PDB file of C-alpha atoms in Angstrom:
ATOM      1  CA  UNK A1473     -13.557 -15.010   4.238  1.00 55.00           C
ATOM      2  CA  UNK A1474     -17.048 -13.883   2.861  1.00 62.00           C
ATOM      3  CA  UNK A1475     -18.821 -16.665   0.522  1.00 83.00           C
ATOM      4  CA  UNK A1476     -19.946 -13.959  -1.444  1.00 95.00           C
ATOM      5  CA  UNK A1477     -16.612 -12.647  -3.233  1.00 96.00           C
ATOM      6  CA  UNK A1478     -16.127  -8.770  -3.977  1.00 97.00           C
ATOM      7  CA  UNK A1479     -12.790  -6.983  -5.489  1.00 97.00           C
ATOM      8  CA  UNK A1480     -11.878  -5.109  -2.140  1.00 96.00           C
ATOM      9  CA  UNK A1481     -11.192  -1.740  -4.281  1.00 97.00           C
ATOM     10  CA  UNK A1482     -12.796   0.409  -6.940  1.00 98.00           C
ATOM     11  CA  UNK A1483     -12.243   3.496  -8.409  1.00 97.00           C
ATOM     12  CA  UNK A1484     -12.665   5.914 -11.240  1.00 97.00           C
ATOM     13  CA  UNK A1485     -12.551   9.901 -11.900  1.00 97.00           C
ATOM     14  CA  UNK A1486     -16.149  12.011 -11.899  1.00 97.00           C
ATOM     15  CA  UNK A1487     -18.562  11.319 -14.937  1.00 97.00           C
ATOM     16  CA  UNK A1488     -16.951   8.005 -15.661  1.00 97.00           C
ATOM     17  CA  UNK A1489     -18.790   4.928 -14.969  1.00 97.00           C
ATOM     18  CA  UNK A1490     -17.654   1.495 -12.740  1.00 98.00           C
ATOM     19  CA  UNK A1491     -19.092  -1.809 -12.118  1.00 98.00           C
ATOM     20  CA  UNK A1492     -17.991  -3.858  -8.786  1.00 98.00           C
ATOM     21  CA  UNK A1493     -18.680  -7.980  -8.913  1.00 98.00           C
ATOM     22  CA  UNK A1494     -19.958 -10.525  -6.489  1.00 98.00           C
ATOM     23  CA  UNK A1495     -19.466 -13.718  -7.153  1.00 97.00           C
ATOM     24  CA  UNK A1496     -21.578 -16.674  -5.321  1.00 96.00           C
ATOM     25  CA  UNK A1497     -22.598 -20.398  -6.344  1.00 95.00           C
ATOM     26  CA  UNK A1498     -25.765 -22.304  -7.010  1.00 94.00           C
ATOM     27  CA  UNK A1499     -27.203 -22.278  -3.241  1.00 94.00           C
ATOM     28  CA  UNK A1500     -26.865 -18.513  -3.243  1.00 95.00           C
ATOM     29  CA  UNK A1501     -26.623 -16.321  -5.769  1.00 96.00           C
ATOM     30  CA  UNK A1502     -27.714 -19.060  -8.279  1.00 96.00           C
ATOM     31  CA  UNK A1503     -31.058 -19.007  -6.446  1.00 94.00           C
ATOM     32  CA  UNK A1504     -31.794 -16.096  -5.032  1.00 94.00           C
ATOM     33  CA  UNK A1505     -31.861 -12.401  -6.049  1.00 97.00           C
ATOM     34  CA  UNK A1506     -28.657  -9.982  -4.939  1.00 98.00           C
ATOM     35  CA  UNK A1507     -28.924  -7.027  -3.203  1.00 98.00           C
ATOM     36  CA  UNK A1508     -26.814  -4.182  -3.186  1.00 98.00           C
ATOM     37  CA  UNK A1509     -26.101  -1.924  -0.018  1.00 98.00           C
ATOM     38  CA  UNK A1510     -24.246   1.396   0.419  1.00 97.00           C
ATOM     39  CA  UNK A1511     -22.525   2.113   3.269  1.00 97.00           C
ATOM     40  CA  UNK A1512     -20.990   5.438   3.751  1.00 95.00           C
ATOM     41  CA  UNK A1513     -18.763   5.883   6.778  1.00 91.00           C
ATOM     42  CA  UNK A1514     -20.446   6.071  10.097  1.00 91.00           C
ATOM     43  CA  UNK A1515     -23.505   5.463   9.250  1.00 94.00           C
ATOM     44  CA  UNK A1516     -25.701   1.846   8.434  1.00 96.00           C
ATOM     45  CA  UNK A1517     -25.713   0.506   5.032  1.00 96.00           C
ATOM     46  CA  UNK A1518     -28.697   1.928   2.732  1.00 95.00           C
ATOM     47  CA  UNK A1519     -30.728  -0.615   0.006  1.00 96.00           C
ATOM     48  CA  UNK A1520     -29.323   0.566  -3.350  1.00 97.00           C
ATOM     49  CA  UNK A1521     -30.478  -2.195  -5.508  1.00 98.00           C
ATOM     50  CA  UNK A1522     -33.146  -5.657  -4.364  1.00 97.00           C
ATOM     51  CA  UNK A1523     -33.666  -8.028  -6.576  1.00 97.00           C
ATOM     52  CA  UNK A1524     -31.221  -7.996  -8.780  1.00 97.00           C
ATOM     53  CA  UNK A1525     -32.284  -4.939 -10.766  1.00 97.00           C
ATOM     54  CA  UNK A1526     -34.816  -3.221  -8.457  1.00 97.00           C
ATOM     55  CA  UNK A1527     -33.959   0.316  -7.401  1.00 97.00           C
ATOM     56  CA  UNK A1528     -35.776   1.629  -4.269  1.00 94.00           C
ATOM     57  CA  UNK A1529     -37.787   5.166  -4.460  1.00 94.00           C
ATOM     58  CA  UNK A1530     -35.106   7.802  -3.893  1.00 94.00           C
ATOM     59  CA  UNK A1531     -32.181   5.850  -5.218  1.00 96.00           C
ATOM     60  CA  UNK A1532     -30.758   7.487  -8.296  1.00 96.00           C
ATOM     61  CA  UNK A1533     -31.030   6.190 -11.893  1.00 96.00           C
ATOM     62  CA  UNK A1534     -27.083   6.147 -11.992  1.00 97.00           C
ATOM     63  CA  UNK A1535     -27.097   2.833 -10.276  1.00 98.00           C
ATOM     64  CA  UNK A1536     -28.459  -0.338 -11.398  1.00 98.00           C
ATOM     65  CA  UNK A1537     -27.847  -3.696 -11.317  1.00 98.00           C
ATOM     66  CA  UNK A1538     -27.433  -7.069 -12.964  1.00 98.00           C
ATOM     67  CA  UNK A1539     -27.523 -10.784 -12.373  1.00 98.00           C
ATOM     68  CA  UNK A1540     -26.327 -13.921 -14.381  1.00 97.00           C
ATOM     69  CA  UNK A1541     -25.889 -17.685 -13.235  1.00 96.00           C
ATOM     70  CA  UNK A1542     -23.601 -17.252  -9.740  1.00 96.00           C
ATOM     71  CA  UNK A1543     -22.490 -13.708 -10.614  1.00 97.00           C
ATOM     72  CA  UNK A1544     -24.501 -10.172 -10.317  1.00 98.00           C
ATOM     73  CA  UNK A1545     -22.856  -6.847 -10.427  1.00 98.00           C
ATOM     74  CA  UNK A1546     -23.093  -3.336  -9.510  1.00 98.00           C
ATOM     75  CA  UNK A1547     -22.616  -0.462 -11.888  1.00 98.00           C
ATOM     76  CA  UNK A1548     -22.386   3.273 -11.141  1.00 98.00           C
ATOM     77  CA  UNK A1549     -22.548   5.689 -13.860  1.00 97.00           C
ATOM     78  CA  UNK A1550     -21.647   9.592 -13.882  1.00 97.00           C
ATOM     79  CA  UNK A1551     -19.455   8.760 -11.176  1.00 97.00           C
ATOM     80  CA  UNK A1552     -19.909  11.467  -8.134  1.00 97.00           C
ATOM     81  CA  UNK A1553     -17.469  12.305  -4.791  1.00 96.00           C
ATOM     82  CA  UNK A1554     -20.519  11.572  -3.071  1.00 96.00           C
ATOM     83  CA  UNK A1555     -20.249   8.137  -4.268  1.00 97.00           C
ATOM     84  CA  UNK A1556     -17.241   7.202  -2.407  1.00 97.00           C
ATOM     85  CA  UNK A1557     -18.571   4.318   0.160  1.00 97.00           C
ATOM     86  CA  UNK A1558     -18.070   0.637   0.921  1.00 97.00           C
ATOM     87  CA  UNK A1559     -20.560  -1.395  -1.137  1.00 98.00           C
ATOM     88  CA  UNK A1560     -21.817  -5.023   0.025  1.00 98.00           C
ATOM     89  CA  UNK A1561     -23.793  -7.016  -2.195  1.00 98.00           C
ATOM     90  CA  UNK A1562     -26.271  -9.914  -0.158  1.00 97.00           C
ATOM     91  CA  UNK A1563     -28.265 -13.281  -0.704  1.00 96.00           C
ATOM     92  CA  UNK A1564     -29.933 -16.149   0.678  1.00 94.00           C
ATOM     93  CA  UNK A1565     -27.992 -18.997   1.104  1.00 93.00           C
ATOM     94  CA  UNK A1566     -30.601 -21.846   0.528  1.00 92.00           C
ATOM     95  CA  UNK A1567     -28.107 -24.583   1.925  1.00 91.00           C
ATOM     96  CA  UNK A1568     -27.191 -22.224   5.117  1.00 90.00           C
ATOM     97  CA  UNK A1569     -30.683 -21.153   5.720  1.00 89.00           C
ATOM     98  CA  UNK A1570     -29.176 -17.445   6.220  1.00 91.00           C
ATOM     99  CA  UNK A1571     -28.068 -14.330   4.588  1.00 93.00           C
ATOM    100  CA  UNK A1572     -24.471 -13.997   3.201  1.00 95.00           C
ATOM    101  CA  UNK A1573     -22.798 -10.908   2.376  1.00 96.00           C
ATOM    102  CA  UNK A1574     -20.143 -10.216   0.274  1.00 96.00           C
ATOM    103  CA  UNK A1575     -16.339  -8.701   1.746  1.00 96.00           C
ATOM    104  CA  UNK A1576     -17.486  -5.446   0.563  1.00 96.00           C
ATOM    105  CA  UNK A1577     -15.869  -3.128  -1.865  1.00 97.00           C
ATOM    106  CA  UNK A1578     -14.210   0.410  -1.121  1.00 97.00           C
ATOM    107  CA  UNK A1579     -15.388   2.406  -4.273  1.00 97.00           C
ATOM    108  CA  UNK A1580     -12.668   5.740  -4.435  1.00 97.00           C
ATOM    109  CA  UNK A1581     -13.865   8.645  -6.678  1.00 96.00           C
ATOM    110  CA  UNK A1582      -9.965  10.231  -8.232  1.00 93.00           C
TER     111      UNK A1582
ATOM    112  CA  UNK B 530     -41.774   5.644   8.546  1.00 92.00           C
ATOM    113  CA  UNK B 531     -40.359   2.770   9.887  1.00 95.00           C
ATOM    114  CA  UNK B 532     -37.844   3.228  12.617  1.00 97.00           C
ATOM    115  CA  UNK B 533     -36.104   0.782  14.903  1.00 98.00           C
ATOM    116  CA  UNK B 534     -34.109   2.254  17.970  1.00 98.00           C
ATOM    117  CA  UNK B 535     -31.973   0.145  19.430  1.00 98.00           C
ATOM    118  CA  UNK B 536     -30.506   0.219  23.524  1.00 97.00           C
ATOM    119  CA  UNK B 537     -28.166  -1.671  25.150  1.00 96.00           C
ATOM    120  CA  UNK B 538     -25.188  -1.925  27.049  1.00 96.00           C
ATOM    121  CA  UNK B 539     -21.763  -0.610  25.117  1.00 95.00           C
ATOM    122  CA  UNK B 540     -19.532  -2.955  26.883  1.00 97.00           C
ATOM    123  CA  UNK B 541     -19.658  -6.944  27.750  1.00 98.00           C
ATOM    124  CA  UNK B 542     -17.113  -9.027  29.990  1.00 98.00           C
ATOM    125  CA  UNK B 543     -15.849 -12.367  28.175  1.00 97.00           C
ATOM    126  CA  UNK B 544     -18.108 -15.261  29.301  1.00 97.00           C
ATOM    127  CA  UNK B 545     -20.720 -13.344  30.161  1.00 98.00           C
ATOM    128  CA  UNK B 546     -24.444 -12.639  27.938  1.00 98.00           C
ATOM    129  CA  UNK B 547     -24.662  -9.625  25.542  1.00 98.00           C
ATOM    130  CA  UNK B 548     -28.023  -8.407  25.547  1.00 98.00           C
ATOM    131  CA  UNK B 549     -29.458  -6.027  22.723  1.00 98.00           C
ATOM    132  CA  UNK B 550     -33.265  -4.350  22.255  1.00 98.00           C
ATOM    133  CA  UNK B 551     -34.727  -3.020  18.941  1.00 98.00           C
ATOM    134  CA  UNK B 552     -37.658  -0.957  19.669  1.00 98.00           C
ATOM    135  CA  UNK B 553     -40.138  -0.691  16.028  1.00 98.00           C
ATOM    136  CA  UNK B 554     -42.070   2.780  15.304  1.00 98.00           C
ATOM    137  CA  UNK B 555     -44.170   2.354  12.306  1.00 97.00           C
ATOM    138  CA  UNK B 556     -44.610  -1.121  11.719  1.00 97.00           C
ATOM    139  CA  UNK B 557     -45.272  -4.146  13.985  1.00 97.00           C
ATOM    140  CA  UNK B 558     -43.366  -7.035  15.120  1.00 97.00           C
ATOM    141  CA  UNK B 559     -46.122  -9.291  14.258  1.00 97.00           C
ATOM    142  CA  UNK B 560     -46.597  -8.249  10.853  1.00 96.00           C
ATOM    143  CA  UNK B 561     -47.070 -11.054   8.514  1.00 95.00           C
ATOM    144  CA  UNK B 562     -44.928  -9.218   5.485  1.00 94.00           C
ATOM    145  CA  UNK B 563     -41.825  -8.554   7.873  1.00 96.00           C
ATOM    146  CA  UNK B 564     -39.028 -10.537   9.368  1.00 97.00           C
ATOM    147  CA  UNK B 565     -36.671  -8.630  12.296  1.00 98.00           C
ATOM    148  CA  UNK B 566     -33.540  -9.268  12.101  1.00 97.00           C
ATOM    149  CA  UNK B 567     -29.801  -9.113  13.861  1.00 98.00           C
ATOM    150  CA  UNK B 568     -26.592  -8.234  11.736  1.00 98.00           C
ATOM    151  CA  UNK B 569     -23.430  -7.213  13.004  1.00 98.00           C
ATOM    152  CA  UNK B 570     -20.227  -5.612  11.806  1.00 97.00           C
ATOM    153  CA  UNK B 571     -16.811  -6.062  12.356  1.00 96.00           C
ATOM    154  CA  UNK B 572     -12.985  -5.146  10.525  1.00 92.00           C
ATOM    155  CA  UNK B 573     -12.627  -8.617  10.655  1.00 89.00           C
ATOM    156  CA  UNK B 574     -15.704 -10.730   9.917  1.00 89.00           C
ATOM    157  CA  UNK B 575     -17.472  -7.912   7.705  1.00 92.00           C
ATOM    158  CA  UNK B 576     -20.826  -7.690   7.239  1.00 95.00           C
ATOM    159  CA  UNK B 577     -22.557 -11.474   9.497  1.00 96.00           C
ATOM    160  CA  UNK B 578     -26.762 -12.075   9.854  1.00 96.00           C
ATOM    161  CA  UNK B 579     -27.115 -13.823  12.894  1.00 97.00           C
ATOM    162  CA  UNK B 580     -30.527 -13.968  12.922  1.00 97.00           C
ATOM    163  CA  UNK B 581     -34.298 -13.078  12.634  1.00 97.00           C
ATOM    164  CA  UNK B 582     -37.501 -13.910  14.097  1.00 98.00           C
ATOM    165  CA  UNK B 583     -40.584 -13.138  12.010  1.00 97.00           C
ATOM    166  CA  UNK B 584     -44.597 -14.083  12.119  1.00 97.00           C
ATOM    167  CA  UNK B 585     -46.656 -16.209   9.668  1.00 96.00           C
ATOM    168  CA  UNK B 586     -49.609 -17.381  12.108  1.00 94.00           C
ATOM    169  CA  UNK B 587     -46.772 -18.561  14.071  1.00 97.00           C
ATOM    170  CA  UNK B 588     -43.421 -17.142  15.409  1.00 97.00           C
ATOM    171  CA  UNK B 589     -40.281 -18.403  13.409  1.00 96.00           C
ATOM    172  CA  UNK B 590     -36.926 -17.717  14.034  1.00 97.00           C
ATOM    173  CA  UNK B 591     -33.857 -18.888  12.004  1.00 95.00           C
ATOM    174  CA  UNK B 592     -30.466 -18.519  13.657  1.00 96.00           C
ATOM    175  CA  UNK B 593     -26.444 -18.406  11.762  1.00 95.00           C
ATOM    176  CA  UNK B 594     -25.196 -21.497  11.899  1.00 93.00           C
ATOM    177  CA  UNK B 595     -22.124 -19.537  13.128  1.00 93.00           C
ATOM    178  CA  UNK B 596     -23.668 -18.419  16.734  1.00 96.00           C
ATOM    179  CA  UNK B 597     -26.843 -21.138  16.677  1.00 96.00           C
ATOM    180  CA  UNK B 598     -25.781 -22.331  19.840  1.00 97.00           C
ATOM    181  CA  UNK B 599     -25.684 -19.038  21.457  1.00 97.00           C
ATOM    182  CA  UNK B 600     -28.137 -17.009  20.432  1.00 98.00           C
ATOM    183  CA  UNK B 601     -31.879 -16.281  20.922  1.00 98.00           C
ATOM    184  CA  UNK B 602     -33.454 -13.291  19.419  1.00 98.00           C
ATOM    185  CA  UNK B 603     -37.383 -13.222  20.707  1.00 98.00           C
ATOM    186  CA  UNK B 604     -39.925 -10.761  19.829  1.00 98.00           C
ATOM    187  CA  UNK B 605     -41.662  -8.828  22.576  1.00 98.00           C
ATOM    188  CA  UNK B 606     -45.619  -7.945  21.169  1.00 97.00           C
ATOM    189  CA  UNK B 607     -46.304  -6.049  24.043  1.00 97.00           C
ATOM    190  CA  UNK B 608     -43.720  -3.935  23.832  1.00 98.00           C
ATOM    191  CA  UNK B 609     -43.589  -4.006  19.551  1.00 98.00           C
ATOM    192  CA  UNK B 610     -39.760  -4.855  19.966  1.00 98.00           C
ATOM    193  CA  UNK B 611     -37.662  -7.715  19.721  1.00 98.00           C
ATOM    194  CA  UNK B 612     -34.213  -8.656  21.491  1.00 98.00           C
ATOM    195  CA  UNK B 613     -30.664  -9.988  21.130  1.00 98.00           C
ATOM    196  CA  UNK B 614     -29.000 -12.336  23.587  1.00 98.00           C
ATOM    197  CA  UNK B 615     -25.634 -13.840  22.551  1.00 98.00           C
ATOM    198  CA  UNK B 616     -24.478 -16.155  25.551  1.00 97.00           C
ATOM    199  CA  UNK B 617     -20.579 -16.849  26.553  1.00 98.00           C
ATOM    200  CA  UNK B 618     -19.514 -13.662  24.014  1.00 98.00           C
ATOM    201  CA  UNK B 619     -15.557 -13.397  23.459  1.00 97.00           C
ATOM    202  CA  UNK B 620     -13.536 -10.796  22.089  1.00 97.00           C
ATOM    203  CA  UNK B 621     -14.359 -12.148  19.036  1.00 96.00           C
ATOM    204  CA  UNK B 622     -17.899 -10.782  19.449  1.00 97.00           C
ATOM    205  CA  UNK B 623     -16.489  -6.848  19.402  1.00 98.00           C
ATOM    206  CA  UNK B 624     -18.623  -5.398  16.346  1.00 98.00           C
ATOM    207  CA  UNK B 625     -21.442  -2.630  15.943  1.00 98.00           C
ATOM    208  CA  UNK B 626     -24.477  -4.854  16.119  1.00 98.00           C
ATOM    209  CA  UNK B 627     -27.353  -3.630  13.895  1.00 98.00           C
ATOM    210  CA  UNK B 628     -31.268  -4.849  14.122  1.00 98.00           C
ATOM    211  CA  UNK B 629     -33.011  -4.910  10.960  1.00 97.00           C
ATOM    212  CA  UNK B 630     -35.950  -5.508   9.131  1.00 97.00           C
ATOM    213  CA  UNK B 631     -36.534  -7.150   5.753  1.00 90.00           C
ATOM    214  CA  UNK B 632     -38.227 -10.035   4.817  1.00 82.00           C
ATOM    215  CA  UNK B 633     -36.401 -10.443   0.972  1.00 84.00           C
ATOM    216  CA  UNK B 634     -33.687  -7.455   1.797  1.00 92.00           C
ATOM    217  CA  UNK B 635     -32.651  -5.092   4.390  1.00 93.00           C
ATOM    218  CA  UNK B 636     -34.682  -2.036   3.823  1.00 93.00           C
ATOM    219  CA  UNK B 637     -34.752  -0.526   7.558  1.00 96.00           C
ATOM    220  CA  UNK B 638     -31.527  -0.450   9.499  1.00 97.00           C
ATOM    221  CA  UNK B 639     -31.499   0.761  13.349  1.00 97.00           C
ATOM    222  CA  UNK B 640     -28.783   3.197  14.614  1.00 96.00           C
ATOM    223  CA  UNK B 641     -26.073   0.584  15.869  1.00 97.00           C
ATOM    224  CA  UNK B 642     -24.480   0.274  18.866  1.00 98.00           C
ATOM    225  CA  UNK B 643     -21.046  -0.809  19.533  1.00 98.00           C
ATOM    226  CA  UNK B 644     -20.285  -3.737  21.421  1.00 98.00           C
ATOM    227  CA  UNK B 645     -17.186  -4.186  22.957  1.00 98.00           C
ATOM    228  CA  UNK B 646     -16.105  -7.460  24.869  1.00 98.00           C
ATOM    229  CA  UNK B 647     -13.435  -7.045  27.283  1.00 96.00           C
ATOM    230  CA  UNK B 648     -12.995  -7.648  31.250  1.00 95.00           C
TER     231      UNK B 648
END
């Protein structure tokens, strides 16, 4: 069981827009930025969002996210098939000395 | 760009030492703004860091609590690479096993290789 809790499903139709939790405590998530990976089958998981809010070059404008005490989420707008992944948010546990990352969330486009 | 390529061997008998190599194209192990890490993946675990060895005028390396008295990742300068070895694996340690690098996040992932443990 992760330390880093994520619903294990998402979904929505095209165009709409979703938001997927992860929810941490004060050594983690309280302390540290969240990071947001994409992993589409197959393949390695891809930096979608560092530091809370920061999206890398390439990454669409669609995603962003947000951070608040022990919680941070993800949010997809103009929801796309292409979109259907697993998504795994991450921090730095301060008391583990190590990176935790969250159950990960199956995110199905109807 | 930054790419890691990773070799190894596919398949490890119980008791016995997995061994892993991430070779580094674009970037350098000893780079003071990097850290080189070891993640794995598996249905049951998830998403688990085991480790990372990085350089700040000295080497570092900060281990999992989970595997801390297994493991030793060590960077090879010569070579621009750095390793995996996980002692006395079990089934348990089946997973894709990914090297890394990010000092605040993951932005470079290597290809993955699959690590089965079974006699």
């Amino acid at each position: 069981q992760s330390v880093l809790t994520q619903p294990p499903s998402a979904s929505g139709t095209p165009g709409q827009r979703v938001s997927i939790s992860c929810s941490g405590s004060s050594p983690n998530i309280g302390s540290d930025y969240v990071h947001w990976y994409q992993q589409l089958p197959g393949t390695a998981p891809k930096v979608l969002i560092y530091r809370n809010n920061q999206r890398p070059s390439g990454v669409s404008d669609r995603f962003s996210g947000s951070k608040s005490g022990t919680s941070a989420s993800l949010a997809i707008s103009g929801l796309r098939s292409e979109d259907e992944a697993e998504y795994y948010c991450a921090a730095w546990d301060a008391s583990l000395s190590g990176w935790l990352f969250g159950g990960g969330t199956r995110l199905t486009v109807l | 760009q930054v790419q890691l390529q990773q070799s190894g061997p596919g398949l490890v008998k119980p008791s016995q030492t997995l061994s892993l190599t991430c070779a580094i194209s674009g970037d350098s192990v000893s780079s003071k703004s990097a850290a080189w890490s070891w993640i794995r993946q598996s249905p049951s675990r998830g998403l688990e860091w085991l480790g990372r060895t990085y350089y700040r005028s000295k080497w570092y390396n900060e281990y999992a609590l989970s595997v801390k008295s297994r493991i030793t990742i060590n960077p090879d300068t010569s070579k621009n690479q750095f390793s995996l070895r996980l002692n006395s694996v079990t089934p348990e340690d089946t997973a894709v096993y990914y090297c890394a690098r990010g000092q605040g996040w993951v932005d470079v992932w290597g290809q993955g290789t699959t690590v089965t443990v079974s006699s």
